[in-house]
Coordinates of C-alpha atoms and ligand atoms in Angstrom, one line a residue:
K1 CA 86.4 -18.4 -3.1
S2 CA 85.7 -16.3 -6.2
P3 CA 88.6 -15.6 -8.4
V4 CA 90.0 -12.0 -7.8
V5 CA 89.3 -10.7 -11.2
A6 CA 92.6 -8.9 -12.1
S7 CA 91.9 -5.2 -13.9
S8 CA 90.3 -4.9 -17.1
K9 CA 94.4 -4.2 -18.6
G10 CA 94.0 -8.1 -17.3
Y11 CA 96.7 -7.5 -14.7
S12 CA 97.7 -5.8 -11.5
G13 CA 100.4 -4.8 -9.7
R14 CA 104.2 -3.9 -10.9
G15 CA 107.4 -5.1 -11.9
K16 CA 108.2 -8.3 -9.6
N17 CA 104.9 -8.1 -8.2
I18 CA 102.9 -8.0 -11.4
V19 CA 99.7 -10.6 -11.1
T20 CA 98.6 -11.4 -14.5
K21 CA 95.4 -13.5 -15.7
H22 CA 97.1 -16.3 -16.2
D23 CA 98.2 -16.4 -12.3
A24 CA 98.0 -20.0 -11.4
V25 CA 95.9 -19.2 -8.6
I26 CA 93.4 -16.9 -10.2
C27 CA 92.9 -19.3 -12.9
G28 CA 92.7 -22.5 -10.4
R29 CA 90.3 -20.7 -8.8
K30 CA 88.6 -19.4 -12.1
N31 CA 88.6 -22.8 -13.4
A32 CA 87.0 -24.5 -10.2
S33 CA 84.0 -21.7 -10.1
K34 CA 83.4 -22.6 -13.9
M35 CA 83.0 -26.3 -12.9
M36 CA 79.5 -25.3 -11.3
D37 CA 78.7 -24.4 -14.7
F38 CA 78.4 -28.3 -15.1
T39 CA 75.4 -30.4 -15.9
P40 CA 73.8 -31.4 -12.5
E41 CA 75.1 -35.1 -13.1
F42 CA 78.5 -34.0 -12.6
E43 CA 79.3 -35.0 -9.0
S44 CA 81.7 -31.8 -8.5
G45 CA 80.7 -32.1 -4.7
D46 CA 80.3 -29.0 -2.2
C47 CA 83.2 -26.9 -3.0
E48 CA 81.7 -24.0 -1.1
E49 CA 84.0 -22.2 1.2
M50 CA 86.4 -24.2 0.1
D51 CA 90.1 -22.3 -1.3
M52 CA 89.9 -24.9 -4.6
R53 CA 91.8 -24.5 -7.4
L54 CA 92.1 -26.4 -10.7
P55 CA 95.2 -26.5 -12.4
N56 CA 93.9 -25.6 -16.5
N57 CA 95.0 -29.6 -17.3
D58 CA 92.6 -30.8 -14.7
Y59 CA 89.9 -28.6 -15.8
N60 CA 90.1 -29.1 -19.3
H61 CA 89.6 -33.2 -18.6
L62 CA 87.0 -32.0 -16.8
K63 CA 85.4 -30.0 -18.9
R64 CA 85.7 -33.1 -21.9
H65 CA 84.6 -35.6 -19.3
S66 CA 81.3 -33.6 -18.5
N67 CA 80.9 -32.9 -22.1
K68 CA 80.7 -36.0 -23.1
A69 CA 78.3 -37.0 -20.7
D70 CA 76.2 -34.2 -22.0
R71 CA 76.2 -35.7 -25.7
R72 CA 75.3 -39.1 -24.1
Q73 CA 72.2 -37.8 -22.7
Q74 CA 71.6 -36.1 -25.5
K75 CA 72.1 -39.2 -27.7
L76 CA 70.0 -41.4 -25.4
H77 CA 67.1 -39.3 -26.9
E78 CA 67.6 -39.2 -30.3
K79 CA 68.4 -43.0 -29.9
K80 CA 65.2 -43.3 -28.7
E81 CA 63.7 -41.9 -31.7
H82 CA 65.4 -44.2 -33.9
S83 CA 65.0 -47.5 -32.1
T84 CA 62.4 -50.1 -33.4
A85 CA 59.3 -50.5 -32.7
E86 CA 59.5 -54.2 -31.8
H87 CA 60.8 -55.1 -28.6
A88 CA 60.5 -57.9 -26.7
M89 CA 58.3 -58.3 -23.5
D90 CA 59.3 -60.4 -20.8
P91 CA 56.8 -63.3 -20.0
R92 CA 55.6 -61.4 -16.7
T93 CA 54.8 -58.3 -18.8
R94 CA 53.1 -60.4 -22.0
L95 CA 50.9 -62.4 -19.2
L96 CA 49.7 -59.2 -17.4
L97 CA 49.0 -57.8 -20.8
Y98 CA 47.4 -60.8 -21.7
K99 CA 45.3 -60.7 -18.8
L100 CA 43.8 -56.9 -19.2
V101 CA 43.0 -58.1 -22.8
N102 CA 41.0 -61.3 -21.6
S103 CA 39.4 -59.5 -19.0
G104 CA 38.2 -56.9 -21.2
T105 CA 39.5 -53.9 -19.4
L106 CA 41.9 -53.6 -22.4
E107 CA 39.6 -53.8 -26.2
S108 CA 42.7 -54.4 -27.6
I109 CA 46.2 -53.9 -28.0
S110 CA 47.1 -52.3 -31.5
G111 CA 50.8 -51.6 -31.8
S112 CA 53.9 -50.0 -29.8
I113 CA 54.2 -46.2 -29.8
S114 CA 57.9 -45.6 -28.3
T115 CA 60.9 -47.8 -27.4
G116 CA 62.9 -46.6 -24.9
K117 CA 65.7 -47.7 -22.5
E118 CA 63.0 -47.7 -19.6
S119 CA 59.7 -47.8 -21.1
V120 CA 58.0 -49.1 -23.6
V121 CA 54.8 -47.4 -24.7
L122 CA 52.0 -48.9 -26.5
H123 CA 48.7 -47.8 -28.1
A124 CA 45.4 -49.8 -27.0
Y125 CA 41.8 -49.5 -27.3
G126 CA 40.0 -49.3 -23.5
G127 CA 37.2 -51.8 -22.3
R128 CA 35.6 -51.7 -19.0
I129 CA 36.4 -52.6 -15.5
E130 CA 34.5 -53.4 -12.7
G131 CA 31.6 -51.0 -14.4
R132 CA 34.0 -48.6 -15.1
T133 CA 34.9 -47.7 -18.8
L134 CA 38.0 -46.4 -19.9
A135 CA 38.9 -44.0 -22.3
T136 CA 38.8 -45.2 -25.9
E137 CA 42.1 -44.6 -26.5
V138 CA 44.6 -45.3 -24.1
A139 CA 48.8 -45.5 -23.8
I140 CA 50.1 -48.3 -22.1
K141 CA 53.3 -47.4 -20.6
V142 CA 55.9 -50.5 -19.1
F143 CA 58.7 -50.1 -17.1
K144 CA 61.8 -51.7 -17.8
T145 CA 64.5 -52.1 -15.3
T146 CA 68.1 -52.2 -16.9
L147 CA 71.3 -52.0 -15.0
N148 CA 72.4 -48.8 -16.5
E149 CA 68.7 -47.5 -15.2
F150 CA 69.1 -48.3 -12.1
K151 CA 72.7 -46.2 -12.0
T152 CA 70.7 -42.8 -13.6
R153 CA 68.0 -43.6 -12.0
E154 CA 69.2 -43.5 -8.6
K155 CA 70.0 -39.9 -8.1
Y156 CA 66.0 -39.1 -8.0
V157 CA 66.2 -40.9 -5.5
H158 CA 69.4 -40.7 -3.9
G159 CA 70.5 -37.5 -2.1
D160 CA 67.1 -37.1 -0.2
H161 CA 68.4 -37.6 3.5
R162 CA 65.1 -39.8 4.3
F163 CA 66.7 -42.9 2.2
S164 CA 69.9 -44.0 1.5
K165 CA 71.3 -45.8 -1.2
D166 CA 71.9 -48.7 -0.2
D167 CA 67.7 -49.0 0.8
Y168 CA 67.0 -48.4 -3.0
K169 CA 69.6 -50.9 -4.8
K170 CA 68.4 -53.8 -1.6
Q171 CA 64.9 -53.9 -3.1
N172 CA 64.0 -56.5 -5.1
P173 CA 64.2 -55.0 -9.1
R174 CA 60.4 -56.1 -9.2
K175 CA 59.6 -53.3 -6.5
I176 CA 61.3 -50.9 -8.0
I177 CA 59.9 -51.0 -11.1
K178 CA 56.8 -50.9 -9.9
M179 CA 57.9 -48.1 -7.5
W180 CA 58.5 -46.1 -10.3
A181 CA 55.0 -46.9 -11.9
M182 CA 53.3 -45.7 -8.9
K183 CA 55.1 -42.5 -8.9
E184 CA 54.5 -42.1 -12.0
C185 CA 51.0 -42.5 -11.5
A186 CA 50.7 -40.5 -8.3
N187 CA 52.7 -37.5 -10.3
L188 CA 50.5 -37.3 -13.0
G189 CA 47.3 -37.3 -10.5
R190 CA 48.6 -34.8 -8.6
M191 CA 49.2 -32.6 -12.3
H192 CA 46.1 -33.6 -13.3
K193 CA 44.6 -32.3 -10.2
F194 CA 45.6 -28.9 -10.7
N195 CA 44.8 -28.6 -14.7
I196 CA 48.0 -29.1 -15.9
P197 CA 47.4 -30.8 -19.5
C198 CA 48.8 -34.4 -19.5
P199 CA 47.9 -37.9 -19.5
V200 CA 45.0 -38.9 -16.9
V201 CA 45.9 -43.0 -15.6
Q202 CA 43.4 -45.3 -15.9
I203 CA 44.3 -48.4 -14.5
I204 CA 48.2 -49.3 -13.0
K205 CA 48.8 -53.2 -13.1
K206 CA 52.8 -53.4 -11.1
H207 CA 55.0 -52.0 -13.5
V208 CA 52.3 -51.5 -16.3
L209 CA 50.5 -48.2 -16.8
V210 CA 47.2 -47.2 -18.7
M211 CA 46.7 -43.7 -19.2
T212 CA 44.6 -41.8 -21.9
F213 CA 46.3 -41.4 -25.3
I214 CA 47.3 -38.2 -26.2
G215 CA 46.6 -37.9 -30.0
E216 CA 44.3 -39.2 -32.4
D217 CA 42.8 -42.6 -34.7
R218 CA 46.3 -44.4 -33.2
K219 CA 48.9 -41.5 -34.3
P220 CA 50.6 -40.4 -31.1
A221 CA 50.8 -36.5 -30.8
P222 CA 54.2 -35.6 -32.1
K223 CA 56.9 -34.3 -29.2
L224 CA 57.5 -31.1 -29.0
K225 CA 60.7 -31.4 -31.0
H226 CA 59.4 -32.7 -34.1
A227 CA 56.2 -30.9 -34.0
K228 CA 57.1 -28.2 -36.6
L229 CA 55.4 -25.3 -35.0
S230 CA 54.2 -22.3 -37.2
A231 CA 56.2 -19.6 -35.6
E232 CA 52.5 -18.2 -33.9
N233 CA 51.9 -21.4 -32.2
I234 CA 55.7 -21.6 -30.7
E235 CA 55.2 -18.1 -29.1
D236 CA 51.8 -19.8 -27.8
A237 CA 53.6 -23.3 -27.0
Y238 CA 56.2 -20.9 -25.2
D239 CA 53.6 -19.1 -23.0
Q240 CA 52.0 -22.3 -22.0
V241 CA 55.3 -24.2 -21.2
V242 CA 55.9 -21.4 -18.8
K243 CA 52.6 -21.5 -16.8
I244 CA 52.6 -24.9 -16.7
M245 CA 55.8 -25.0 -15.5
R246 CA 54.8 -21.9 -12.8
K247 CA 51.8 -24.5 -11.8
M248 CA 54.1 -27.8 -11.2
Y249 CA 56.6 -25.9 -9.4
L250 CA 53.9 -23.4 -7.1
K251 CA 50.7 -25.5 -7.0
C252 CA 52.3 -29.4 -7.5
G253 CA 54.9 -28.8 -5.5
L254 CA 57.2 -31.0 -8.5
V255 CA 60.1 -30.5 -10.5
H256 CA 60.1 -32.7 -13.7
A257 CA 63.8 -32.8 -13.9
D258 CA 63.5 -34.2 -17.2
L259 CA 61.4 -31.7 -19.2
S260 CA 62.7 -30.9 -23.1
E261 CA 61.3 -31.0 -26.0
Y262 CA 61.0 -34.5 -25.6
N263 CA 58.7 -34.9 -23.3
M264 CA 56.4 -32.3 -24.3
L265 CA 53.7 -33.3 -26.9
W266 CA 51.8 -30.6 -28.8
H267 CA 48.1 -31.4 -29.3
A268 CA 45.3 -29.9 -30.2
D269 CA 46.9 -26.4 -30.1
T270 CA 47.8 -27.7 -26.5
V271 CA 51.1 -28.7 -24.8
W272 CA 50.9 -32.0 -23.0
I273 CA 53.3 -32.8 -20.4
I274 CA 54.5 -36.6 -20.0
D275 CA 57.3 -38.8 -18.7
V276 CA 56.6 -37.8 -15.3
S277 CA 57.8 -40.8 -13.2
Q278 CA 61.6 -39.3 -12.3
A279 CA 59.6 -35.5 -11.0
V280 CA 60.9 -34.8 -7.8
Y281 CA 59.4 -32.8 -4.6
L282 CA 60.1 -29.5 -3.9
D283 CA 62.2 -30.8 -0.5
H284 CA 64.4 -33.4 -2.4
P285 CA 68.1 -31.6 -2.1
R286 CA 68.2 -31.4 -5.8
A287 CA 65.5 -30.3 -7.0
L288 CA 66.2 -26.6 -7.8
E289 CA 69.4 -27.8 -9.5
F290 CA 66.9 -30.0 -11.7
L291 CA 64.6 -26.9 -12.0
Y292 CA 67.4 -24.9 -13.3
R293 CA 68.1 -27.9 -16.0
D294 CA 64.9 -27.9 -17.2
C295 CA 64.3 -24.1 -17.8
T296 CA 67.8 -24.5 -19.9
N297 CA 66.5 -26.8 -22.1
V298 CA 63.3 -25.1 -22.2
V299 CA 64.8 -21.8 -23.1
N300 CA 67.2 -23.2 -25.4
F301 CA 64.8 -25.3 -27.2
F302 CA 62.5 -22.5 -27.8
S303 CA 65.3 -19.5 -28.3
E304 CA 66.3 -22.0 -31.5
S305 CA 63.0 -22.2 -32.4
G306 CA 62.8 -18.8 -32.8
A307 CA 60.4 -17.4 -30.3
H308 CA 60.7 -14.2 -29.3
A309 CA 61.5 -12.6 -25.7
V310 CA 62.3 -16.0 -24.7
M311 CA 64.0 -15.1 -20.9
T312 CA 67.4 -16.4 -19.9
P313 CA 67.4 -19.5 -17.6
E314 CA 67.5 -17.6 -14.6
Q315 CA 65.0 -15.2 -15.7
L316 CA 62.9 -18.3 -16.2
F317 CA 63.8 -20.2 -12.8
N318 CA 63.2 -17.0 -10.7
K319 CA 59.7 -16.5 -13.0
V320 CA 58.5 -20.6 -12.2
T321 CA 59.5 -20.3 -8.4
D322 CA 59.0 -16.3 -7.4
L323 CA 62.3 -16.5 -6.1
D324 CA 64.5 -13.8 -6.6
I325 CA 68.3 -15.5 -7.1
R326 CA 70.5 -12.9 -8.5
G327 CA 73.6 -13.8 -10.8
Q328 CA 74.0 -15.7 -14.2
G329 CA 75.7 -19.0 -14.7
S330 CA 77.8 -21.1 -12.1
D331 CA 77.0 -18.1 -9.6
F332 CA 73.3 -18.6 -10.3
I333 CA 74.0 -22.3 -9.8
A334 CA 76.3 -21.7 -6.6
Q335 CA 73.2 -19.3 -5.0
V336 CA 70.8 -21.9 -5.8
Q337 CA 72.6 -24.4 -4.2
R338 CA 73.4 -22.4 -1.2
Y339 CA 69.4 -21.7 -0.7
A340 CA 69.1 -25.2 -1.4
K341 CA 71.6 -26.4 1.0
E342 CA 70.0 -24.0 3.9
K343 CA 66.4 -25.5 3.3
S344 CA 67.1 -29.0 3.7
Q345 CA 68.8 -28.1 6.8
E346 CA 66.4 -26.4 7.9
L347 CA 64.4 -29.3 7.0
I348 CA 66.5 -31.8 8.8
A349 CA 66.0 -29.8 11.9
N350 CA 62.3 -29.7 11.6
E351 CA 61.6 -33.1 10.6
K352 CA 63.8 -35.3 12.5
S353 CA 65.4 -37.2 8.9
D354 CA 63.6 -40.8 9.8
K355 CA 64.9 -43.4 7.0
N356 CA 62.1 -44.5 4.9
Y357 CA 62.4 -46.6 1.9
A358 CA 62.3 -44.4 -0.9
F359 CA 58.7 -46.5 -2.1
D360 CA 57.1 -45.7 1.2
Y361 CA 58.3 -42.1 1.0
F362 CA 57.0 -41.2 -2.6
F363 CA 53.8 -43.2 -1.4
D364 CA 53.2 -41.4 1.5
K365 CA 53.9 -37.9 -0.1
S366 CA 52.5 -37.9 -3.3
V367 CA 49.3 -39.7 -2.2
K368 CA 48.2 -38.2 1.1
D369 CA 44.6 -38.3 -0.5
K370 CA 45.5 -41.9 -1.4
S371 CA 41.8 -42.6 -2.4
N372 CA 42.1 -40.7 -5.6
F373 CA 44.3 -43.7 -6.8
D374 CA 43.1 -46.7 -5.1
T375 CA 40.7 -47.7 -7.4
L376 CA 43.3 -47.3 -10.6
I377 CA 45.4 -50.2 -8.8
I378 CA 44.6 -53.4 -9.7
S379 CA 45.8 -56.1 -7.7
D380 CA 46.8 -59.9 -9.2
S381 CA 45.6 -62.0 -7.2
D382 CA 47.1 -65.1 -9.1
S383 CA 50.5 -64.6 -9.1
E384 CA 50.9 -62.9 -5.7
E385 CA 53.7 -64.6 -5.0
D386 CA 55.7 -62.8 -7.6
D387 CA 55.2 -59.9 -5.4
D388 CA 56.9 -61.6 -2.1
D389 CA 59.6 -59.8 -0.7
V390 CA 62.6 -61.5 -1.9
D391 CA 64.7 -58.5 -0.7
D392 CA 67.8 -59.8 0.5
D393 CA 71.0 -58.9 0.4
D394 CA 71.9 -59.9 -2.6
E395 CA 73.6 -58.2 -5.7
V396 CA 71.0 -56.6 -7.7
C397 CA 72.7 -57.7 -10.8
S398 CA 72.7 -61.3 -10.2
D399 CA 68.7 -60.9 -8.8
I400 CA 67.8 -59.3 -12.3
K401 CA 69.0 -61.7 -14.2
E402 CA 68.1 -64.6 -13.0
E403 CA 64.5 -63.3 -12.4
G404 CA 64.4 -62.2 -16.6
Y405 CA 64.4 -58.7 -16.0
M406 CA 67.6 -57.9 -17.9
D407 CA 65.7 -56.6 -21.0
V408 CA 66.8 -58.2 -23.8
I409 CA 66.1 -56.5 -27.8
Y410 CA 65.9 -58.6 -30.3
D411 CA 65.2 -58.0 -33.8
T412 CA 61.6 -58.3 -35.3
A413 CA 61.4 -61.6 -36.0
N414 CA 62.5 -63.0 -33.1
V415 CA 59.7 -61.0 -31.3
V416 CA 57.7 -62.5 -32.9
D417 CA 58.8 -66.1 -32.9
N418 CA 59.7 -65.8 -29.2
A419 CA 56.1 -64.6 -28.5
C420 CA 54.6 -67.8 -28.0
S421 CA 57.5 -69.5 -27.5
D422 CA 58.7 -71.1 -24.0
D423 CA 60.5 -68.3 -21.5
S424 CA 63.9 -69.9 -21.7
N425 CA 63.8 -69.0 -25.3
A426 CA 63.4 -65.4 -24.4
T427 CA 66.9 -64.5 -23.9
A428 CA 68.1 -66.2 -26.4
G429 CA 67.3 -63.4 -29.5
E430 CA 70.1 -61.2 -31.2
V431 CA 71.3 -59.1 -28.6
D432 CA 73.6 -56.1 -29.2
N433 CA 76.1 -56.4 -26.0
L434 CA 77.0 -53.3 -23.9
K435 CA 79.5 -53.9 -21.4
D436 CA 78.5 -52.0 -18.2
E437 CA 81.6 -52.0 -15.9
N438 CA 78.9 -52.3 -13.2
C439 CA 77.7 -55.7 -14.0
K440 CA 80.1 -58.4 -13.0
N441 CA 77.9 -60.7 -13.6
G442 CA 77.9 -60.0 -17.5
S443 CA 73.8 -59.4 -17.7
R444 CA 73.1 -58.0 -21.1
V445 CA 71.5 -54.4 -22.2
G446 CA 70.3 -54.4 -25.1
V447 CA 70.6 -51.8 -28.0
C448 CA 67.9 -50.7 -30.0
K449 CA 68.4 -50.9 -33.8
D450 CA 67.1 -48.3 -36.4
N451 CA 63.6 -47.4 -37.4
E452 CA 61.1 -44.9 -38.3
V453 CA 59.7 -42.9 -35.6
G454 CA 56.5 -42.4 -34.7
E455 CA 54.7 -45.3 -37.5
M456 CA 53.3 -48.0 -35.5
K457 CA 54.0 -51.5 -35.9
E458 CA 51.6 -54.3 -35.2
V459 CA 52.5 -56.2 -32.1
S460 CA 50.8 -59.7 -31.9
I461 CA 50.4 -59.4 -28.0
N462 CA 46.5 -60.5 -28.5
D463 CA 46.4 -63.5 -30.7
E464 CA 49.7 -65.1 -30.2
T465 CA 49.5 -64.8 -26.4
A466 CA 46.3 -66.3 -26.1
Q467 CA 47.4 -69.1 -27.8
G468 CA 50.8 -69.5 -25.7
S469 CA 49.0 -68.8 -22.4
S470 CA 45.6 -70.8 -22.9
Ligands
ADP501 P1 60.4 -42.5 -21.7 O1 60.7 -42.9 -20.2 O2 60.8 -43.7 -22.4 O3 61.0 -41.7 -22.2 P2 57.6 -41.3 -21.9 O4 56.8 -41.3 -21.0 O5 58.2 -40.2 -22.1 O6 58.8 -42.9 -21.8 O7 57.2 -42.4 -23.1 C1 57.7 -42.7 -24.6 C2 57.3 -41.7 -25.8 O8 56.1 -42.7 -25.8 C3 56.6 -40.8 -25.8 O9 57.5 -39.5 -26.1 C4 55.7 -40.4 -26.2 O10 56.4 -40.0 -28.2 C5 55.2 -41.7 -26.3 N1 53.8 -41.5 -25.4 C6 54.3 -41.5 -23.9 N2 52.6 -41.3 -23.3 C7 52.2 -40.8 -24.6 C8 50.3 -40.9 -24.5 N3 49.6 -40.7 -23.2 N4 50.1 -40.9 -25.6 C9 50.7 -40.8 -26.6 N5 51.9 -40.8 -26.9 C10 52.6 -41.2 -25.7
MN502 MN1 60.5 -39.5 -22.1

């Protein structure tokens, strides 16, 4: 129930019937409504049509918690910026990259551009495959799976009535990372088709995605966050972003869901959109919520950068969607959610929710014209056993650990040392342990060490691995 606003005097009634703004019921309702302002990550449940009241104390607790989660999200981005460029790859990935170089698909791999918790991005020179010549400079994105990632990414899959959380969890972790690579590939393909500036996928092999490099001469394009644009360029960039968001929504039917100054690059006076593995289709029940967050990020960034005439997040949202949702802040979000709920009920009514694995679902959906992307997929015939369904009810935790898929970050010396030593050593590097309550088996999640941003470091995948594997 919306809080009854007391008169401008701050109270209503008189004598013993006086009701002030401190009234517990009014406050409680106000607090409950303010909770809608929290980030989409904050699972508040569906509080509509409920007379929910939150005592001040509880509200403050929740608010603090939500702020903390917000900051953590921010830090995650920041941390990536300062993370060490060297990162150990698991042996399977090293072998895969080695094969790409060995077969001439890649000319050479020069160094790493970025190391994050969810992916490692390398720079390489493209070669040839089946008579096709790849782009001269390419970026290789290697997807990783950490326990944390399972948790944070789940929401992009979960919440869709077509598949349950359990299905997602039950899948082999290797299949899941492969799925993210496929998803990014499909989304990039779709965006490219509608002329949105983004990397063009060259090939995809398991969890490794090779795409065109945004930048020049091994120097990656800066993120908008670091691009230090002139006042004129900022205005221009803002216009571009608005257009891109509209196109992405109206033409591609996609919501980026992690759009921020960290996932947009500035190159050749153009904004390039990257990192779309988590992008969702419009019929995802939370698509509009994610979009509203994207809008908020974009608006905040451009206002802070001094762009003029920046819309409010609400205006931008309506501009992007061609919807006409009224209100502001929590009220706006509530309306968005109401609208999404109606839509989704319509969908269920029309489609008879049939349960699919996330993989199948996204695959079908994004690759209706699969031929576009068939040629990009390289199968790895000689290690097919790797890919056999080992789906069982094993806990993902132990699964990851056993398969050596827990990513562990070493210091630089260890990377080089381990590059050609045997696999069992590969987990013996120095690791800062992070406690993850969800992991009963005590698997490790690496923590990155500080280092310069953007600068490339030589990685010795070519030579070292060549020796090791031959
Ligand atoms: P993550 O999920 O780790 O954020 P991203 O796709 O955002 O993965 O890539 C991480 C970083 O790597 C980006 O911020 C960008 O600096 C760089 N990068 C990614 N793809 C490319 C590309 N095609 N060309 C140049 N740099 C890229
Ligand atoms: Mn990113």
